[in-house]
Coordinates of N, CA and C in Angstrom, one line a residue:
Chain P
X1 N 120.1 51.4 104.0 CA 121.5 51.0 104.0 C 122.3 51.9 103.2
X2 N 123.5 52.5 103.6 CA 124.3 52.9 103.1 C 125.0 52.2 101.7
X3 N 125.3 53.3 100.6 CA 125.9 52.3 99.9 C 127.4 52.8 99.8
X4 N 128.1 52.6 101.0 CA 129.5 52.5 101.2 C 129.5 52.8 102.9
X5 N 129.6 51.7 103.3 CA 129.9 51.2 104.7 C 131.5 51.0 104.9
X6 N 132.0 51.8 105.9 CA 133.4 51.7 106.4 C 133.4 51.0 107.7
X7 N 134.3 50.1 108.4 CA 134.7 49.3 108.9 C 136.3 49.5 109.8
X8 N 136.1 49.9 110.7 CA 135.2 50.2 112.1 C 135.0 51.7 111.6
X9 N 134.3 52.2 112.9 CA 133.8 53.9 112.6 C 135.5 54.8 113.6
X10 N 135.7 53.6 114.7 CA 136.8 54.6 115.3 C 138.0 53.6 115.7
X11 N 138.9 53.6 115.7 CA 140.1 52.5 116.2 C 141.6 53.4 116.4
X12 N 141.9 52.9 118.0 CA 143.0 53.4 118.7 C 144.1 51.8 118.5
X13 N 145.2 52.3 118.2 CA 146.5 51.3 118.1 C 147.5 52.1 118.6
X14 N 148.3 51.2 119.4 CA 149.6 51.9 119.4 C 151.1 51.5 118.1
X15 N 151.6 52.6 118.5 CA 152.7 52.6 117.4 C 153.4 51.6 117.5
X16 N 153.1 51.7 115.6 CA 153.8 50.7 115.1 C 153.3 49.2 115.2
X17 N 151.9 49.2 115.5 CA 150.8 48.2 115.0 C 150.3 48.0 113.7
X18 N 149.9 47.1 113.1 CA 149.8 47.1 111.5 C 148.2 47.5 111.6
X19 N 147.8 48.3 110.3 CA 146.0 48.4 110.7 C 145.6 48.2 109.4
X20 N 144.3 47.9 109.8 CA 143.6 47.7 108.3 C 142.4 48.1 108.3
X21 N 141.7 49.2 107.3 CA 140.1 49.9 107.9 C 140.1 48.9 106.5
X22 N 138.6 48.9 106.3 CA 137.8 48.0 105.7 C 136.7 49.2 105.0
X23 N 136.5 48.9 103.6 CA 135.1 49.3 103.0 C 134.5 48.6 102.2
X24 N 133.2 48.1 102.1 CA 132.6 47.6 101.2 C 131.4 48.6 101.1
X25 N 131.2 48.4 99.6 CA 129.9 49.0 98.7 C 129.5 48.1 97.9
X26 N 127.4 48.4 98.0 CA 126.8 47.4 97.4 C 126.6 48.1 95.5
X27 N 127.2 49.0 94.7 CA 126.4 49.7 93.8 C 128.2 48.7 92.9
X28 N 127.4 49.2 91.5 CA 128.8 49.3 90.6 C 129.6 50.5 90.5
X29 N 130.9 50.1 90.3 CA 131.9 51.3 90.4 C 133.0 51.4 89.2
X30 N 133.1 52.4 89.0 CA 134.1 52.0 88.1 C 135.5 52.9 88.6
X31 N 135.3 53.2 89.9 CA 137.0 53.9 90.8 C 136.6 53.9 92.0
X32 N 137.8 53.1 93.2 CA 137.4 53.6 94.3 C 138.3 54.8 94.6
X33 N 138.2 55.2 95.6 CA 139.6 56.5 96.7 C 139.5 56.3 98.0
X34 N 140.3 56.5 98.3 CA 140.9 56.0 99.8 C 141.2 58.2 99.8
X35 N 140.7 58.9 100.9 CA 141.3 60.0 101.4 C 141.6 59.8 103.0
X36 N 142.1 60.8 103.1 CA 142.9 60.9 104.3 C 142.6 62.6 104.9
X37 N 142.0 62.9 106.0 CA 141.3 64.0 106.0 C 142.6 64.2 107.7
X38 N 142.6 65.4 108.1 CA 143.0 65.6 109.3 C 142.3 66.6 110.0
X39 N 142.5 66.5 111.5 CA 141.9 67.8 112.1 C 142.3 69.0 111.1
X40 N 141.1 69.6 111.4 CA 141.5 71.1 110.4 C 140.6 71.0 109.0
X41 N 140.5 69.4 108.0 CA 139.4 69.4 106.9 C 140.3 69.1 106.0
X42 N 141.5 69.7 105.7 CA 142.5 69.5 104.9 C 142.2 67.9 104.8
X43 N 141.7 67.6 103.3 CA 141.7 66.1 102.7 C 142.9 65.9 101.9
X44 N 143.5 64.7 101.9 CA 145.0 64.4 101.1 C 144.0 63.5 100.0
X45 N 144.7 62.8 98.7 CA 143.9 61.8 98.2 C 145.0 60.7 98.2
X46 N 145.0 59.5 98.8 CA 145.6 58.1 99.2 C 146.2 57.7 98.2
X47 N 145.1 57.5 97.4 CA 144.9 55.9 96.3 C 144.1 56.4 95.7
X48 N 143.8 56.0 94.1 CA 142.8 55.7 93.5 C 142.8 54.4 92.6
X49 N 142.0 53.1 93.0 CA 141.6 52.3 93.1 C 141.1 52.4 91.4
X50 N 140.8 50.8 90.8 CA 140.0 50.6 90.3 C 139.8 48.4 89.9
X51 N 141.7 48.2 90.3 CA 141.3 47.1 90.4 C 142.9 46.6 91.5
X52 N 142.6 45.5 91.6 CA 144.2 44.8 92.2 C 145.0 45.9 93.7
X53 N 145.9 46.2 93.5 CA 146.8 46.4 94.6 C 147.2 47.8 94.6
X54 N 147.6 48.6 95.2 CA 148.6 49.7 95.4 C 149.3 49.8 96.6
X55 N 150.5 50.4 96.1 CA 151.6 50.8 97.8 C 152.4 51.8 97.5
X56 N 152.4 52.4 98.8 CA 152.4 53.7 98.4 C 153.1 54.5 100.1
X57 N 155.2 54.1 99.8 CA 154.9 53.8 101.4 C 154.6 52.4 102.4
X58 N 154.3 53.5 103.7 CA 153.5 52.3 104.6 C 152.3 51.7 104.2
X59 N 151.5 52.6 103.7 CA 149.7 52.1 103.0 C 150.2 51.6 101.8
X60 N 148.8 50.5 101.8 CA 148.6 49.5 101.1 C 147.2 49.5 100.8
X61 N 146.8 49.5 99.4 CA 145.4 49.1 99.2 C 145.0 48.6 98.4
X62 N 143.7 47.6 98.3 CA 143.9 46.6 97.7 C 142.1 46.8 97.5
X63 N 141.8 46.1 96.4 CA 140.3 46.1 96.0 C 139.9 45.0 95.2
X64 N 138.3 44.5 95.9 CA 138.0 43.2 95.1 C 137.1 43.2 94.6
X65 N 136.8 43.5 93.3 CA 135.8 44.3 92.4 C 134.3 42.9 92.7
X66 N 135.1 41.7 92.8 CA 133.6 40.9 92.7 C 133.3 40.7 94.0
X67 N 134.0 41.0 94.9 CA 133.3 41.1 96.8 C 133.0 42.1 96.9
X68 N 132.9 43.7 95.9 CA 133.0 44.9 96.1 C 133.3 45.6 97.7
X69 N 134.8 44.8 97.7 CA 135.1 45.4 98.8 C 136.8 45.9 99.0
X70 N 137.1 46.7 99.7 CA 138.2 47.2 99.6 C 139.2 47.5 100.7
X71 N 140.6 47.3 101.1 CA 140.7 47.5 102.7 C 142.4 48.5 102.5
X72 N 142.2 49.3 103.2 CA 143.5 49.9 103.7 C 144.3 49.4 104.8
X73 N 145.9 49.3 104.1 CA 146.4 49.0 104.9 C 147.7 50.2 106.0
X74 N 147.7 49.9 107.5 CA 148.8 51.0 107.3 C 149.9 50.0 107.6
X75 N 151.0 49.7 107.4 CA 152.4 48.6 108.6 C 153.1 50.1 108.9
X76 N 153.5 49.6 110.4 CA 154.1 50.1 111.1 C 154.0 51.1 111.4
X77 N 152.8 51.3 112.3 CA 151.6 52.4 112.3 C 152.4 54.2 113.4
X78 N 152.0 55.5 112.8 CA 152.8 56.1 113.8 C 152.1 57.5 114.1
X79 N 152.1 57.7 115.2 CA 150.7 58.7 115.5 C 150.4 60.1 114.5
X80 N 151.9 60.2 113.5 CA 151.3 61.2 112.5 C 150.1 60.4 111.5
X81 N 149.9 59.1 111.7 CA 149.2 58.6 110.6 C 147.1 59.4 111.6
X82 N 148.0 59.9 112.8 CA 146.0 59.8 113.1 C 145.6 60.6 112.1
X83 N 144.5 60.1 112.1 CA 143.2 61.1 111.0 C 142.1 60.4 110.8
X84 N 140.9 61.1 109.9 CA 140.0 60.1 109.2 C 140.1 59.9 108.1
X85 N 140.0 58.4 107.8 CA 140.2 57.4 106.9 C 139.1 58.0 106.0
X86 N 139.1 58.0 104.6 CA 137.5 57.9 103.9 C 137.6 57.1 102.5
X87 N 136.9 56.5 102.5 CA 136.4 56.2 101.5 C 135.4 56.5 100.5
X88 N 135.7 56.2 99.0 CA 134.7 57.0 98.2 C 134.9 56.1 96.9
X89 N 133.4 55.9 96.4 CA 133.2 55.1 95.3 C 132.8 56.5 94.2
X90 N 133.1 56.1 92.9 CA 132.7 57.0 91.8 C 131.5 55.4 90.9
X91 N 130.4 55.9 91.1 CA 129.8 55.1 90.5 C 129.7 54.8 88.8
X92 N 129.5 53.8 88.7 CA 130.1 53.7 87.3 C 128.8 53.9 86.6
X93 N 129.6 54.5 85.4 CA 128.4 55.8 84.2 C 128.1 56.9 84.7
X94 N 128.6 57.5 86.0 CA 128.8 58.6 86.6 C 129.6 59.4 86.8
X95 N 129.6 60.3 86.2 CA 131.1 61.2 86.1 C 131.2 62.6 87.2
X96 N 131.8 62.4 88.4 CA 132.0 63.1 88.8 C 131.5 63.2 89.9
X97 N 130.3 62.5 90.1 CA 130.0 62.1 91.6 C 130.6 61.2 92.5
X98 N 131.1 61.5 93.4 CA 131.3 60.4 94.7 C 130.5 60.4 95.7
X99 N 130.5 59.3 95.8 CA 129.6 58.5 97.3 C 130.3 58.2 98.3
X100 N 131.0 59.1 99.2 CA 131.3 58.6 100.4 C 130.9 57.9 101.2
X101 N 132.0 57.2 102.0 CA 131.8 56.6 103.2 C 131.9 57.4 104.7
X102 N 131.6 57.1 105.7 CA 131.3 58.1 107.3 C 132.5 58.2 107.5
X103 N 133.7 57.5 107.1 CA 135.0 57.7 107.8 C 135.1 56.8 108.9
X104 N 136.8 56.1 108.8 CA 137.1 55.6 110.4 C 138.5 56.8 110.7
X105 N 137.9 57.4 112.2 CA 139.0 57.6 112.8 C 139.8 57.1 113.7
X106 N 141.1 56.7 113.2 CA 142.2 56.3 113.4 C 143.3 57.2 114.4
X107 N 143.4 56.7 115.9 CA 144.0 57.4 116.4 C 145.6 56.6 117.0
X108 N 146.4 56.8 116.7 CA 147.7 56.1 116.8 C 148.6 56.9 118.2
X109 N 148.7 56.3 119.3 CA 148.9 56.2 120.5 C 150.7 55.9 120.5
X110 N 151.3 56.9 121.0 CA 153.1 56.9 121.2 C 153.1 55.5 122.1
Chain M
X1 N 154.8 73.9 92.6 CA 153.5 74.5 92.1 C 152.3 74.6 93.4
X2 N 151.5 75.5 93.3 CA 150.5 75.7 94.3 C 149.2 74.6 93.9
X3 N 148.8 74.5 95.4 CA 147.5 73.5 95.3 C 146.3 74.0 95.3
X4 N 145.0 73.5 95.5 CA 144.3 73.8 95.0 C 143.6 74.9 95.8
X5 N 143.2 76.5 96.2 CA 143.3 77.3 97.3 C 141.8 77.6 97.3
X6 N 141.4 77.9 98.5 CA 140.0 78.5 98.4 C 140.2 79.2 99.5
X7 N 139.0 80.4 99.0 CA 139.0 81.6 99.9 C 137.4 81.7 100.4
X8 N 136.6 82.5 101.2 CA 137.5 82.9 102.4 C 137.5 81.3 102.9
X9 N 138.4 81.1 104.3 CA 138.4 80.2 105.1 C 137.5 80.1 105.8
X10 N 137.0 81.3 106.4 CA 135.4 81.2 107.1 C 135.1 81.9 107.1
X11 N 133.7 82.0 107.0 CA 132.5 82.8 106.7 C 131.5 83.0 107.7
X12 N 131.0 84.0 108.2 CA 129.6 83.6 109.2 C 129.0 84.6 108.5
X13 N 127.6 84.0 108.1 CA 126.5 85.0 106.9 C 124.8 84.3 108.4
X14 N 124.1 85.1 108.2 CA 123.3 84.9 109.0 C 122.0 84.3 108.0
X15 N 120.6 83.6 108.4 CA 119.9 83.1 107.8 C 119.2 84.2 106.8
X16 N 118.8 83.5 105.4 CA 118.5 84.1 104.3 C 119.5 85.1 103.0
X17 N 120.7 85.3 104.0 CA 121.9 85.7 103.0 C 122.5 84.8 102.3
X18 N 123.1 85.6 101.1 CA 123.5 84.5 100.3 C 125.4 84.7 100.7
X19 N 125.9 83.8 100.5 CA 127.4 83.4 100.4 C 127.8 82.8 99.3
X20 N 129.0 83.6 99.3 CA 129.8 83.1 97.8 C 131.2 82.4 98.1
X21 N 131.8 81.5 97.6 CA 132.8 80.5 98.4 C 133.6 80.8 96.6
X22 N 134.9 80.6 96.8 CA 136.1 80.6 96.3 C 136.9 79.8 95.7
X23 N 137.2 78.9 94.7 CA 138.7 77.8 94.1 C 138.9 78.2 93.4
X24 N 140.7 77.7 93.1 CA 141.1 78.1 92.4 C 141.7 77.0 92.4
X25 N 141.9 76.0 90.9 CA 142.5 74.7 91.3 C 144.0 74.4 90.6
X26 N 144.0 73.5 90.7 CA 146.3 73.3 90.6 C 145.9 73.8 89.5
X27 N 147.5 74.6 88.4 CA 147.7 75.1 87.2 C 147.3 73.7 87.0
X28 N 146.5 74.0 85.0 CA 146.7 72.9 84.3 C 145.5 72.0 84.4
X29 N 144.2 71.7 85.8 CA 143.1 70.9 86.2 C 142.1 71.9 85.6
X30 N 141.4 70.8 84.8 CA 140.2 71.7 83.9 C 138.7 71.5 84.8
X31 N 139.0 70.2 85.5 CA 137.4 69.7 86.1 C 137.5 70.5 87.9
X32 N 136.9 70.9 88.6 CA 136.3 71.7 89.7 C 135.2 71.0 90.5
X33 N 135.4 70.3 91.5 CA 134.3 69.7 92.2 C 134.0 70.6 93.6
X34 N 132.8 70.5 94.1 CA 132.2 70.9 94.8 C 131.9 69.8 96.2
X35 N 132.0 70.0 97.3 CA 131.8 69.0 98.4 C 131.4 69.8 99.5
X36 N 130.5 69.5 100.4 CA 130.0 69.6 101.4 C 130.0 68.3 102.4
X37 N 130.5 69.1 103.8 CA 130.9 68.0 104.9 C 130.1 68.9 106.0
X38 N 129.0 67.8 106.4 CA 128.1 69.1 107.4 C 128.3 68.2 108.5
X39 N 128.3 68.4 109.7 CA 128.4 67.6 111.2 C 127.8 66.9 111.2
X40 N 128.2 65.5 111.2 CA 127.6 64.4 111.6 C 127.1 64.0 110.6
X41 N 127.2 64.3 108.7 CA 126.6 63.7 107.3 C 127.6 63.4 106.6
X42 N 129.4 63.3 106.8 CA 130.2 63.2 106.0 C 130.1 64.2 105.1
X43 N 130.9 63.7 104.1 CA 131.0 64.2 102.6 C 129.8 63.8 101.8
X44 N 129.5 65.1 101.2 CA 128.5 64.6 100.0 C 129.2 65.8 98.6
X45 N 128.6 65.0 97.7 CA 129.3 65.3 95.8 C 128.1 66.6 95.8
X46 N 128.2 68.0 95.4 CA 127.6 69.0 95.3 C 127.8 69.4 93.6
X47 N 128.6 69.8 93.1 CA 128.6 70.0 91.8 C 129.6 70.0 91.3
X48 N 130.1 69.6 90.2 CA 131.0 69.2 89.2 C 131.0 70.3 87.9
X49 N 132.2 70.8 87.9 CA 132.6 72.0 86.4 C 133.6 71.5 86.0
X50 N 133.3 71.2 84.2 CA 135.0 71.0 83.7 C 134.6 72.0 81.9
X51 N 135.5 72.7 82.0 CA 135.8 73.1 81.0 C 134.8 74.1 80.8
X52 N 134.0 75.0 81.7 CA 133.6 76.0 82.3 C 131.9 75.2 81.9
X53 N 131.5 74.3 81.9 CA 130.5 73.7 82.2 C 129.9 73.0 83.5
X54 N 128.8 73.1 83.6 CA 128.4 72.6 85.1 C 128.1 70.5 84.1
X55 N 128.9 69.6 84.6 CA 128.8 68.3 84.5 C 127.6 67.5 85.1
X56 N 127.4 67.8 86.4 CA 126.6 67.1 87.1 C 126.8 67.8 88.4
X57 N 125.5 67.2 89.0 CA 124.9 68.2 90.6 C 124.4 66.9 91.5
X58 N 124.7 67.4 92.5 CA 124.3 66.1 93.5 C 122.8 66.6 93.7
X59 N 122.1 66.0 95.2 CA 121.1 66.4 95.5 C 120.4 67.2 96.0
X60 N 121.0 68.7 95.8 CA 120.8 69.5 96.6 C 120.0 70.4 95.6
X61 N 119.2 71.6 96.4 CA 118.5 72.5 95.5 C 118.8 73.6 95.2
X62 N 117.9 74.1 94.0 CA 119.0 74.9 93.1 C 119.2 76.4 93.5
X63 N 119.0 76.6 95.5 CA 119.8 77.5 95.7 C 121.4 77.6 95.4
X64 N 121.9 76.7 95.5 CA 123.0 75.9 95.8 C 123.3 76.1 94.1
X65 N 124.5 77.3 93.6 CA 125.0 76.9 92.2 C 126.0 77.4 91.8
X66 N 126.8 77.5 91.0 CA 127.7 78.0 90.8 C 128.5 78.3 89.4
X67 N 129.7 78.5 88.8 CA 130.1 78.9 87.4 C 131.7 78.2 87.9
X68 N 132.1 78.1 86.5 CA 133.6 78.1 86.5 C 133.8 79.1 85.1
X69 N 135.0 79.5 85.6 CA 135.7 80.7 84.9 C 136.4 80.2 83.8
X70 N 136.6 81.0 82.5 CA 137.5 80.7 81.5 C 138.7 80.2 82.4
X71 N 139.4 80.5 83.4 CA 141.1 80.2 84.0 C 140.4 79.1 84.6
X72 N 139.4 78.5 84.9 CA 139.5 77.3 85.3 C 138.9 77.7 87.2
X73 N 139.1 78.8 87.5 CA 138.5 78.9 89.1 C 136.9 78.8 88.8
X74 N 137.0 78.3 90.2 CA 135.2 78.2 90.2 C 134.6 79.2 91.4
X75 N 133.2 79.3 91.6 CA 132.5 80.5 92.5 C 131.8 79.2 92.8
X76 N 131.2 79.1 94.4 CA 130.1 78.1 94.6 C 129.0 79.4 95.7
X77 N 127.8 79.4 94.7 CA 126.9 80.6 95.1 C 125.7 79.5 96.5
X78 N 125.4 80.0 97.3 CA 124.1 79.7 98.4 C 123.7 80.7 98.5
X79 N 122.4 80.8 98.0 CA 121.4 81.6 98.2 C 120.2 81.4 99.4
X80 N 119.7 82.5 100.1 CA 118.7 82.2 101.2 C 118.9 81.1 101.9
X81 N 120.5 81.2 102.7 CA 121.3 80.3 103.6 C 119.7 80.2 104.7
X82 N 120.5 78.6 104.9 CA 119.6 78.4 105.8 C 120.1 77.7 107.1
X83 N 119.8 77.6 108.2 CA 121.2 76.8 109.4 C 121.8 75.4 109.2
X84 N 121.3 74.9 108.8 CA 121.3 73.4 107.9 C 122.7 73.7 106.7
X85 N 122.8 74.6 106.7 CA 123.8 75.1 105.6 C 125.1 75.2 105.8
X86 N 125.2 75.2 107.2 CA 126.7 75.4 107.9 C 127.2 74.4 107.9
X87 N 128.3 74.6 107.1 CA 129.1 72.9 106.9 C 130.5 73.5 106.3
X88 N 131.9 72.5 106.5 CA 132.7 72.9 105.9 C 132.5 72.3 104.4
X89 N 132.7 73.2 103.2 CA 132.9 73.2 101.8 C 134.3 72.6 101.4
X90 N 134.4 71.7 100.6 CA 135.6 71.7 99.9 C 135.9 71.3 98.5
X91 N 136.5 72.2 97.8 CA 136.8 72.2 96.6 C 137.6 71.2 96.1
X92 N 137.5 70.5 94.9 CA 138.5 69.5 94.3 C 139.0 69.6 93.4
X93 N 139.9 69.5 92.7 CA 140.2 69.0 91.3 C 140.9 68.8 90.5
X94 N 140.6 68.0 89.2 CA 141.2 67.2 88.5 C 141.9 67.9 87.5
X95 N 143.1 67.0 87.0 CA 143.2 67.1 85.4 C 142.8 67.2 84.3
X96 N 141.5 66.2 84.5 CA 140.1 66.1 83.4 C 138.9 65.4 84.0
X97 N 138.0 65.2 83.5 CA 136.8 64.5 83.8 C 137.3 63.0 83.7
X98 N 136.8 62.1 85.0 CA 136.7 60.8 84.8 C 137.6 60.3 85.7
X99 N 138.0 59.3 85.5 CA 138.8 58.0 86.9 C 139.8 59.1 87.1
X100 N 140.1 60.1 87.4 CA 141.2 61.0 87.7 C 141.7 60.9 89.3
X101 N 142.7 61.6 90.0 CA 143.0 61.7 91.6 C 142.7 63.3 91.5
X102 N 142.2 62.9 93.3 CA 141.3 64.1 93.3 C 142.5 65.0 93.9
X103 N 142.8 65.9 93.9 CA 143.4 67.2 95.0 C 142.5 68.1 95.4
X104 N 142.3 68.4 96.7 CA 141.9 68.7 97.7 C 142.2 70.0 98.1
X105 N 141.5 71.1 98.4 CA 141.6 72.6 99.2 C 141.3 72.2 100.1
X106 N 142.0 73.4 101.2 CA 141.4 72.9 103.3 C 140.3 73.4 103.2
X107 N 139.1 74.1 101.9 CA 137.9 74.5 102.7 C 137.5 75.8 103.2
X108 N 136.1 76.0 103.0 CA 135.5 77.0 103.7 C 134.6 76.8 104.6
X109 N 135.2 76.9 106.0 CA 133.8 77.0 106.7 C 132.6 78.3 107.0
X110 N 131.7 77.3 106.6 CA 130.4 78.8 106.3 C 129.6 78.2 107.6
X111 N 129.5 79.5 108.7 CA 129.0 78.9 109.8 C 127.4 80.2 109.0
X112 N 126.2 79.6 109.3 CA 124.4 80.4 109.2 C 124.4 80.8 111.0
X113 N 124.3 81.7 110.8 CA 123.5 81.9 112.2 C 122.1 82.6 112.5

């Protein structure tokens, strides 16, 4: 079992649908990240996570340290948002390693 | 201010050559991460440099190494490439060691043939 499972692996919406990718991990953490990768490899960094809410814009992210789970949100979804989603735990007493997740690609339809 | 740059953008080295990959990270970010993204494995954590120290290494073997420079650029060395090795690289980095936001280079792709 992986220990950071993303939620779904691929999801098509059209514009201006609200979306929400999902991560949960079974390990302790002490930061999550939300990236955002596009064709081409260029990764952006989202969010960095460690407890409660962020907004940032249309994305929203939110993390529940005792369900260790965490969900992105996008409102009012628009095909520049396609890309893959990723998720990444920094395990806690671990400096410097992340544990990714496989990525959901998100493709947003005019 | 410029972001975090790496050179070359692609590389094709044939099996058992070694490749040397490039960062240079935002003015000011002392820590240097190391990432590999091979088809179909995601991202995985390769090596970590802050303050021209190697911090920690993922799981990989110690062909696979590298330095960071007094200015803070890093070198990521593969020795006796192997085709399994072809993956796009990407460079990260921080402000300092620890809960930091990461910034991101587009990468090198190192095709083995």
């Amino acid at each position: 079992k992986n220990e950071v499972e993303q939620s779904p692996q691929n999801l098509t919406a059209q514009e201006g649908e609200f979306i929400t990718i999902n991560c949960s991990y079974s390990v302790g953490i002490s930061a999550l990240h939300w990236l955002q990768q596009h064709p081409g490899g260029g990764i952006v960094s989202l969010f960095m996570l460690s407890s409660g809410k962020k907004k940032h814009g249309r994305l929203i992210a939110t993390i529940n340290i005792q369900e260790k789970h965490s969900s992105l949100h996008i409102t009012a979804s628009h095909p520049r948002d396609s890309a893959v989603y990723i998720c990444a735990v920094r395990l806690r007493g671990s400096q410097g390693n992340l544990i990714f997740g496989k990525g959901t690609k998100l493709s947003v339809k005019p | 201010e410029a972001g975090v740059t790496q050179s070359p953008t692609h590389l094709i080295k044939t099996r058992g050559q070694q490749a040397t990959l490039r960062c240079s990270p935002i003015s000011g970010h002392t820590s240097v991460y190391w990432y590999q993204q091979a088809l179909g494995l995601g991202l995985q954590f390769l090596l970590w440099y802050d303050e021209g120290e190697e911090r920690n290494r993922g799981n990989f073997p110690p062909r696979f190494s590298g330095r960071q420079f007094p200015n803070y650029s890093s070198e990521l060395n593969v020795n006796a490439l192997e085709l399994e090795d072809s993956a796009l690289y990407l460079c990260a980095s921080s402000f300092y060691q620890g809960n930091e936001k990461l910034f991101f280079g587009s990468g090198t792709q190192l095709s083995v043939l």
